[in-house]
Amino acid sequence: DMPLSWEHLGKPALLIAASRRCGPVYVKSTLWQHHVFAENAAAVAQRRFKLLQIFSDQAILKEAELGRAASNISAIIEDKEEEDPVARCRAVLAKSKNCEPEMDQKLAPGVKIVTLPPSVTGFPHWRRYPEYAVSKADDDRGHADWAIPEGVDNSSPRILYCHGGGYLLYSPQCIYRPATTRLAAASGMPLFAFDYRKVPEFKHPAQLEDALQAYRWIWENGPEGPGRATAVFLAGDSAGGGLALALALRLRDQPIEGCPVSGITVVSPETDLSCSGESYKTRRWLDDGSEHRDPVFRASDPVKASMPAIYGLLGRPDDKDSYPLTEPSISVLHAALHNLPPLQIHVGDAEVMLSDAVNFAEKARKAGSPVELNVWPRMWHTFTLFTEGCGLDLKKLPEEPRKALMQQGEFLRRLARDRNYLDDKKS
């Protein structure tokens, strides 16, 4: 049980601590002493061999332990990533070309789609310029969709939905059916999505005129055909959210008798076409992986990147008959916001248009309008369109998109119940 020691010829000094029964092992180098007998040298050599074998075994053992530790750390990291599906979604969105493949792809169960052509609705029949056409469907635009959950009929409250796309892209049929069917399912109400005219083919106020025509139509026509609505709600996302709010303002100032807006729910609404909110700077994408940056809008200058579509809508400042970026009829943050119907807004804390939603909500509240604002941490632009996990094979889906969608549905159902209660009291 004594510490072991031996001497090396011409080697530098070395001190080694080993956790064995014998305690620390000390190795010292000096010149070989002449009085060491041959048999003692042989014994020392044998001890040296055994000690090196001990260290070798220890090294192999330590290497195996390190390997197991590395595997455990990797497993922990993978588990953490799996536990944080938001981080994985953000990572894949940050690498996506346009985020369309990551959007929801499946229709909500129990909801059927019925498409109506312009010949039935009377809506404008239009086509895209060849340079903006992406499919044959762009030669035949203006179709509308009913998203009809099981068990609804003409007596059910109805939703008029304005889809997003910067007034430039998309239609109810191309990528929006998963979103519209999900909101119809969440609310238990039939939802009507219309294909308003886009830029650059049509400038403002064409989009607002189409929304107004669709609103008049849905009041007189339900999922079962002609029949007056009991209530109509407005909904939309992004530019469509801004269009829904613009329609509500138009109907406040020029009401249709007997056709009030019963409520509005929007996601990531575009309310300020001047793009002057601070989030256009503070939430613009940087490659630092910050969770407060928008992985959907990754332009280095979001304001500059937004202007071509906005000028297509309003006209350039030096164009004849152009509108200012603060035109209140469509850039609704700059309108008077009193006497609005009950309004619910959902927006991500990590999106470029955060200021559009927050500033609109604050101004509307100060004007006395009832507004419910929900800001979702780490969420990106129009995040409710990504309930399926951004195309990833995740064990656990992000909760925020689904929860926000469920809150939209509950908000509309609550307003419908309150309206029915008031109607019953009046009768």
Coordinates of C-alpha atoms in Angstrom, one line a residue:
D1 CA 0.0 0.0 0.0
M2 CA 3.0 2.3 -0.5
P3 CA 3.1 4.8 -3.3
L4 CA 5.0 3.5 -6.4
S5 CA 8.0 5.2 -7.9
W6 CA 10.6 4.6 -10.5
E7 CA 13.4 6.5 -12.3
H8 CA 13.9 7.2 -16.0
L9 CA 17.1 8.0 -17.8
G10 CA 17.1 11.5 -19.4
K11 CA 13.3 12.0 -19.3
P12 CA 11.6 15.3 -18.0
A13 CA 10.0 15.3 -14.6
L14 CA 6.4 13.9 -14.5
L15 CA 3.8 13.8 -11.8
I16 CA 0.8 11.6 -12.2
A17 CA -2.1 11.1 -9.9
A18 CA -4.0 7.8 -10.1
S19 CA -7.2 6.9 -8.3
R20 CA -6.1 3.4 -7.2
R21 CA -5.9 1.7 -3.8
C22 CA -2.3 2.5 -3.7
G23 CA -3.1 6.2 -3.7
P24 CA -1.1 8.8 -5.7
V25 CA 1.6 7.5 -8.0
Y26 CA 4.7 9.7 -8.2
V27 CA 7.1 9.5 -11.1
K28 CA 10.5 11.3 -10.8
S29 CA 13.4 11.5 -13.2
T30 CA 17.0 11.6 -12.1
L31 CA 20.2 10.0 -13.3
W32 CA 20.3 6.3 -12.6
Q33 CA 22.0 5.6 -9.3
H34 CA 25.1 3.3 -9.5
H35 CA 24.2 1.5 -6.3
V36 CA 20.9 0.1 -7.7
F37 CA 21.4 -3.6 -8.1
A38 CA 20.3 -5.4 -11.2
E39 CA 17.6 -7.3 -9.5
N40 CA 16.2 -4.1 -8.2
A41 CA 16.3 -2.6 -11.7
A42 CA 14.4 -5.6 -13.0
A43 CA 11.7 -5.2 -10.2
V44 CA 11.4 -1.5 -11.0
A45 CA 11.0 -2.3 -14.7
Q46 CA 8.3 -4.8 -13.9
R47 CA 6.4 -2.2 -11.7
R48 CA 6.8 0.3 -14.5
F49 CA 5.1 -2.1 -17.0
K50 CA 2.3 -2.8 -14.6
L51 CA 1.7 0.9 -13.9
L52 CA 1.7 1.8 -17.6
Q53 CA -0.9 -1.0 -18.1
I54 CA -3.0 0.5 -15.3
F55 CA -2.9 3.9 -17.0
S56 CA -3.7 2.3 -20.3
D57 CA -6.7 0.6 -18.9
Q58 CA -7.8 3.8 -17.2
A59 CA -7.4 5.7 -20.5
I60 CA -9.6 3.2 -22.4
L61 CA -12.1 3.4 -19.6
K62 CA -12.1 7.2 -19.6
E63 CA -12.5 7.2 -23.4
A64 CA -15.5 4.9 -23.2
E65 CA -17.0 7.1 -20.5
L66 CA -16.5 10.2 -22.6
G67 CA -18.1 8.5 -25.5
R68 CA -21.1 7.6 -23.4
A69 CA -21.3 11.1 -22.0
A70 CA -21.1 12.6 -25.5
S71 CA -24.0 10.3 -26.7
N72 CA -26.0 11.3 -23.6
I73 CA -25.4 15.0 -24.3
S74 CA -26.4 14.5 -28.0
A75 CA -29.6 12.7 -26.9
I76 CA -30.3 15.5 -24.4
I77 CA -29.8 18.2 -27.1
E78 CA -32.1 16.2 -29.5
D79 CA -34.7 15.8 -26.8
K80 CA -34.5 19.6 -26.1
E81 CA -34.9 20.4 -29.8
E82 CA -37.8 18.0 -29.9
E83 CA -39.3 19.6 -26.8
D84 CA -39.0 23.0 -28.5
P85 CA -40.8 22.6 -31.9
V86 CA -41.0 26.4 -32.2
A87 CA -37.2 26.6 -32.5
R88 CA -37.2 23.9 -35.2
C89 CA -40.0 25.6 -37.1
R90 CA -38.2 28.9 -37.0
A91 CA -35.1 27.3 -38.3
V92 CA -36.8 25.7 -41.3
L93 CA -38.7 28.9 -42.1
A94 CA -35.5 30.9 -42.0
K95 CA -34.1 28.7 -44.8
S96 CA -37.3 28.5 -46.9
K97 CA -37.7 30.3 -50.2
N98 CA -41.2 31.6 -49.7
C99 CA -42.5 29.6 -46.7
E100 CA -45.4 28.1 -48.7
P101 CA -44.2 24.4 -48.4
E102 CA -44.1 24.9 -44.6
M103 CA -47.7 26.2 -44.5
D104 CA -50.5 23.8 -43.5
Q105 CA -51.4 21.4 -46.3
K106 CA -54.4 19.4 -45.1
L107 CA -58.0 20.5 -44.9
A108 CA -59.7 20.4 -41.5
P109 CA -61.6 17.2 -40.9
G110 CA -65.4 17.4 -41.3
V111 CA -65.3 20.6 -43.4
K112 CA -66.2 20.5 -47.1
I113 CA -65.3 23.0 -49.8
V114 CA -67.9 24.4 -52.3
T115 CA -66.5 26.6 -55.0
L116 CA -68.7 29.2 -56.7
P117 CA -67.7 30.9 -60.0
P118 CA -68.3 34.6 -60.8
S119 CA -71.3 33.6 -62.9
V120 CA -73.0 32.5 -59.7
T121 CA -71.9 35.3 -57.3
G122 CA -71.7 38.2 -59.7
F123 CA -68.2 39.0 -58.5
P124 CA -65.6 40.4 -61.0
H125 CA -64.2 37.8 -63.4
W126 CA -60.6 38.7 -64.0
R127 CA -57.2 37.3 -65.1
R128 CA -53.6 37.9 -64.2
Y129 CA -51.0 39.5 -66.4
P130 CA -49.0 36.8 -68.1
E131 CA -45.8 37.8 -66.2
Y132 CA -47.7 37.3 -62.9
A133 CA -49.5 34.0 -63.8
V134 CA -48.2 30.9 -62.1
S135 CA -50.8 28.4 -63.4
K136 CA -53.8 28.1 -65.8
A137 CA -56.1 29.1 -62.9
D138 CA -54.7 32.6 -63.2
D139 CA -56.6 33.0 -66.5
D140 CA -59.9 32.4 -64.7
R141 CA -59.9 34.4 -61.4
G142 CA -62.7 35.6 -59.2
H143 CA -64.0 32.3 -57.8
A144 CA -65.1 32.0 -54.1
D145 CA -65.1 29.2 -51.6
W146 CA -67.5 28.1 -49.0
A147 CA -65.8 26.2 -46.2
I148 CA -68.8 24.4 -44.6
P149 CA -68.4 22.4 -41.3
E150 CA -70.7 19.5 -40.6
G151 CA -74.1 20.5 -39.0
V152 CA -74.3 24.1 -40.2
D153 CA -77.0 25.6 -42.3
N154 CA -78.3 28.9 -43.5
S155 CA -79.4 29.8 -39.9
S156 CA -75.7 29.6 -38.7
P157 CA -73.7 32.9 -38.3
R158 CA -71.4 33.4 -41.3
I159 CA -67.7 34.5 -41.7
L160 CA -66.4 36.6 -44.5
Y161 CA -62.7 35.9 -44.9
C162 CA -60.1 38.1 -46.6
H163 CA -56.9 36.2 -47.4
G164 CA -53.4 37.6 -47.2
G165 CA -50.7 38.0 -49.8
G166 CA -49.7 41.7 -49.8
Y167 CA -52.6 42.5 -52.2
L168 CA -50.4 40.8 -54.8
L169 CA -50.6 37.1 -54.3
Y170 CA -52.8 34.1 -53.7
S171 CA -56.5 33.2 -53.9
P172 CA -58.8 31.2 -51.7
Q173 CA -58.1 28.1 -53.8
C174 CA -54.3 28.0 -54.1
I175 CA -52.9 27.7 -50.6
Y176 CA -55.6 29.1 -48.2
R177 CA -58.0 26.2 -48.0
P178 CA -56.2 24.6 -45.0
A179 CA -56.5 27.9 -43.1
T180 CA -60.1 28.7 -44.0
T181 CA -61.3 25.2 -43.2
R182 CA -59.6 25.3 -39.8
L183 CA -61.2 28.6 -38.8
A184 CA -64.5 27.2 -40.0
A185 CA -64.0 24.1 -37.9
A186 CA -62.8 26.1 -34.8
S187 CA -65.8 28.4 -35.0
G188 CA -68.4 25.9 -36.1
M189 CA -69.5 28.5 -38.7
P190 CA -69.6 28.5 -42.5
L191 CA -66.8 30.6 -43.9
F192 CA -66.9 32.4 -47.2
A193 CA -63.5 33.3 -48.9
F194 CA -63.5 35.5 -52.0
D195 CA -60.8 36.2 -54.6
Y196 CA -60.6 40.0 -54.6
R197 CA -58.7 41.6 -57.5
K198 CA -55.0 42.0 -57.0
V199 CA -52.2 44.4 -57.9
P200 CA -50.7 45.3 -60.2
E201 CA -53.7 44.6 -62.4
F202 CA -56.1 46.5 -60.1
K203 CA -55.3 49.4 -57.8
H204 CA -57.1 50.7 -54.7
P205 CA -60.1 50.9 -54.2
A206 CA -60.8 47.7 -56.3
Q207 CA -60.0 45.4 -53.4
L208 CA -62.3 47.3 -51.0
E209 CA -65.1 47.4 -53.5
D210 CA -64.8 43.6 -54.0
A211 CA -64.9 43.1 -50.2
L212 CA -68.0 45.3 -49.9
Q213 CA -69.7 43.3 -52.7
A214 CA -68.8 40.0 -51.0
Y215 CA -70.2 41.4 -47.7
R216 CA -73.5 42.3 -49.4
W217 CA -73.7 38.9 -51.0
I218 CA -73.0 36.8 -47.9
W219 CA -75.8 38.6 -46.1
E220 CA -78.3 37.3 -48.7
N221 CA -76.7 33.9 -49.5
G222 CA -75.6 31.1 -47.2
P223 CA -74.1 27.6 -47.5
E224 CA -77.4 26.2 -48.6
G225 CA -78.2 28.9 -51.1
P226 CA -80.2 32.1 -50.9
G227 CA -81.2 33.0 -47.4
R228 CA -80.6 36.0 -45.1
A229 CA -77.8 35.8 -42.5
T230 CA -78.4 35.9 -38.8
A231 CA -75.0 37.5 -38.2
V232 CA -71.8 38.1 -40.3
F233 CA -68.3 38.2 -38.9
L234 CA -65.1 39.5 -40.7
A235 CA -61.8 37.7 -40.6
G236 CA -58.5 37.8 -42.4
D237 CA -54.7 37.7 -42.2
S238 CA -51.8 40.0 -43.2
A239 CA -53.0 42.3 -46.0
G240 CA -56.4 40.5 -45.8
G241 CA -56.5 41.4 -42.1
G242 CA -56.0 45.0 -43.1
L243 CA -58.7 44.7 -45.8
A244 CA -61.2 43.2 -43.2
L245 CA -60.5 46.2 -41.0
A246 CA -60.9 48.6 -43.9
L247 CA -64.3 47.0 -44.7
A248 CA -65.4 47.4 -41.1
L249 CA -64.5 51.1 -41.3
R250 CA -66.3 51.5 -44.6
L251 CA -69.5 49.9 -43.1
R252 CA -69.2 52.0 -40.0
D253 CA -69.2 55.2 -42.1
Q254 CA -71.6 54.0 -44.8
P255 CA -73.7 51.3 -43.0
I256 CA -76.0 48.9 -44.9
E257 CA -79.3 48.9 -43.1
G258 CA -79.9 45.7 -41.2
C259 CA -76.5 44.3 -42.0
P260 CA -74.1 45.2 -39.1
V261 CA -70.7 43.6 -38.6
S262 CA -71.0 41.4 -35.5
G263 CA -67.3 41.1 -34.8
I264 CA -63.8 40.9 -36.4
T265 CA -60.9 38.5 -35.8
V266 CA -57.6 39.1 -37.7
V267 CA -54.1 37.7 -37.6
S268 CA -51.0 39.8 -38.3
P269 CA -53.0 42.6 -40.0
E270 CA -51.3 45.1 -42.3
T271 CA -52.6 48.4 -41.0
D272 CA -49.9 50.9 -41.9
L273 CA -48.9 51.1 -45.5
S274 CA -46.3 53.7 -44.6
C275 CA -44.4 50.9 -42.8
S276 CA -43.4 53.4 -40.1
G277 CA -43.7 51.2 -37.1
E278 CA -40.6 50.5 -35.0
S279 CA -40.9 46.7 -35.5
Y280 CA -39.9 47.2 -39.2
K281 CA -36.4 47.8 -37.7
T282 CA -36.4 45.9 -34.4
R283 CA -38.0 42.7 -35.8
R284 CA -36.2 42.6 -39.2
W285 CA -34.4 39.3 -39.8
L286 CA -30.7 38.9 -38.7
D287 CA -28.7 35.7 -39.0
D288 CA -28.0 35.7 -35.3
G289 CA -30.9 33.3 -34.6
S290 CA -32.6 35.8 -32.3
E291 CA -36.1 34.7 -31.4
H292 CA -37.3 38.3 -31.7
R293 CA -36.7 38.3 -35.5
D294 CA -39.1 37.4 -38.2
P295 CA -38.0 34.3 -40.2
V296 CA -40.8 34.9 -42.8
F297 CA -39.8 38.5 -43.8
R298 CA -36.0 38.2 -44.2
A299 CA -35.3 41.2 -46.4
S300 CA -32.5 43.4 -45.0
D301 CA -34.8 46.4 -45.4
P302 CA -38.4 45.3 -44.9
V303 CA -39.8 48.8 -45.7
K304 CA -37.9 48.9 -49.1
A305 CA -39.0 45.4 -49.9
S306 CA -42.7 46.1 -49.2
M307 CA -42.9 49.3 -51.3
P308 CA -43.3 47.7 -54.8
A309 CA -46.5 46.0 -53.8
I310 CA -47.7 49.0 -51.8
Y311 CA -47.0 51.4 -54.8
G312 CA -48.8 48.9 -57.0
L313 CA -51.8 49.3 -54.7
L314 CA -51.8 53.0 -54.1
G315 CA -49.7 54.3 -57.0
R316 CA -46.3 56.0 -56.7
P317 CA -46.2 59.4 -55.1
D318 CA -45.6 61.2 -58.4
D319 CA -48.3 59.2 -60.3
K320 CA -51.5 60.9 -61.3
D321 CA -54.5 59.8 -59.1
S322 CA -52.2 58.1 -56.6
Y323 CA -53.0 57.7 -52.9
P324 CA -50.8 58.6 -50.0
L325 CA -49.2 55.9 -47.9
T326 CA -51.5 57.1 -45.1
E327 CA -54.7 56.8 -47.1
P328 CA -57.1 56.0 -44.2
S329 CA -59.6 54.0 -46.3
I330 CA -56.9 51.2 -46.7
S331 CA -54.0 52.2 -44.5
V332 CA -56.4 51.9 -41.6
L333 CA -54.0 52.9 -38.8
H334 CA -54.4 56.4 -40.0
A335 CA -58.2 56.4 -39.9
A336 CA -60.5 57.4 -37.0
L337 CA -61.0 54.2 -35.0
H338 CA -64.1 54.9 -32.9
N339 CA -67.3 52.7 -32.9
L340 CA -65.7 49.6 -34.3
P341 CA -67.4 46.2 -33.7
P342 CA -65.8 43.8 -31.1
L343 CA -62.3 43.1 -32.4
Q344 CA -59.7 40.4 -31.7
I345 CA -56.1 40.7 -33.0
H346 CA -53.5 38.0 -32.9
V347 CA -49.9 38.9 -33.8
G348 CA -46.4 37.4 -33.2
D349 CA -43.9 39.1 -31.0
A350 CA -41.2 38.2 -33.6
E351 CA -42.7 39.6 -36.7
V352 CA -42.0 42.7 -38.8
M353 CA -45.6 43.9 -38.7
L354 CA -45.9 43.7 -34.9
S355 CA -46.2 47.5 -34.7
D356 CA -49.1 47.4 -37.2
A357 CA -51.2 45.3 -34.8
V358 CA -50.1 46.9 -31.5
N359 CA -50.4 50.5 -32.7
F360 CA -53.8 49.9 -34.2
A361 CA -55.1 48.2 -31.0
E362 CA -53.8 51.0 -28.8
K363 CA -55.4 53.7 -31.0
A364 CA -58.7 51.9 -31.3
R365 CA -58.9 51.4 -27.5
K366 CA -58.2 55.1 -26.9
A367 CA -61.1 55.8 -29.3
G368 CA -63.4 53.6 -27.2
S369 CA -63.6 50.6 -29.5
P370 CA -63.5 47.1 -27.8
V371 CA -60.2 45.4 -28.8
E372 CA -58.6 42.2 -27.6
L373 CA -54.9 42.1 -28.5
N374 CA -53.0 38.8 -28.2
V375 CA -49.2 39.0 -28.7
W376 CA -47.6 35.6 -29.0
P377 CA -43.9 35.2 -28.0
R378 CA -41.5 33.9 -30.7
M379 CA -44.2 33.7 -33.3
W380 CA -43.7 34.9 -36.9
H381 CA -46.0 36.6 -39.5
T382 CA -49.4 34.8 -40.0
F383 CA -48.3 32.0 -37.6
T384 CA -51.8 30.5 -37.4
L385 CA -51.3 29.2 -41.0
F386 CA -48.6 26.8 -39.6
T387 CA -50.4 24.5 -37.2
E388 CA -49.1 21.3 -38.8
G389 CA -45.4 21.9 -37.7
C390 CA -44.0 23.6 -40.8
G391 CA -43.6 20.4 -42.8
L392 CA -41.4 18.8 -40.2
D393 CA -41.8 15.3 -38.7
L394 CA -42.2 16.5 -35.1
K395 CA -43.2 14.4 -32.1
K396 CA -44.7 17.5 -30.6
L397 CA -46.3 20.3 -32.6
P398 CA -46.0 24.0 -31.8
E399 CA -48.9 24.9 -29.5
E400 CA -49.2 28.6 -30.3
P401 CA -50.7 28.5 -33.8
R402 CA -53.4 26.0 -32.7
K403 CA -54.2 27.9 -29.5
A404 CA -54.5 31.2 -31.3
L405 CA -56.8 29.5 -33.9
M406 CA -58.9 28.0 -31.1
Q407 CA -59.2 31.5 -29.4
Q408 CA -60.4 32.9 -32.7
G409 CA -63.1 30.3 -32.9
E410 CA -64.2 30.8 -29.2
F411 CA -64.2 34.6 -29.7
L412 CA -66.7 34.3 -32.7
R413 CA -68.8 31.7 -30.9
R414 CA -69.0 33.9 -27.8
L415 CA -70.1 36.9 -29.8
A416 CA -72.7 34.8 -31.6
R417 CA -74.1 33.6 -28.2
D418 CA -74.2 37.2 -26.9
R419 CA -75.9 38.4 -30.0
N420 CA -78.5 35.6 -29.7
Y421 CA -79.1 36.5 -26.1
L422 CA -79.7 40.1 -26.9
D423 CA -82.0 39.2 -29.8
D424 CA -84.0 37.0 -27.5
K425 CA -84.3 39.8 -25.0
K426 CA -85.5 42.2 -27.7
S427 CA -88.2 39.7 -28.9

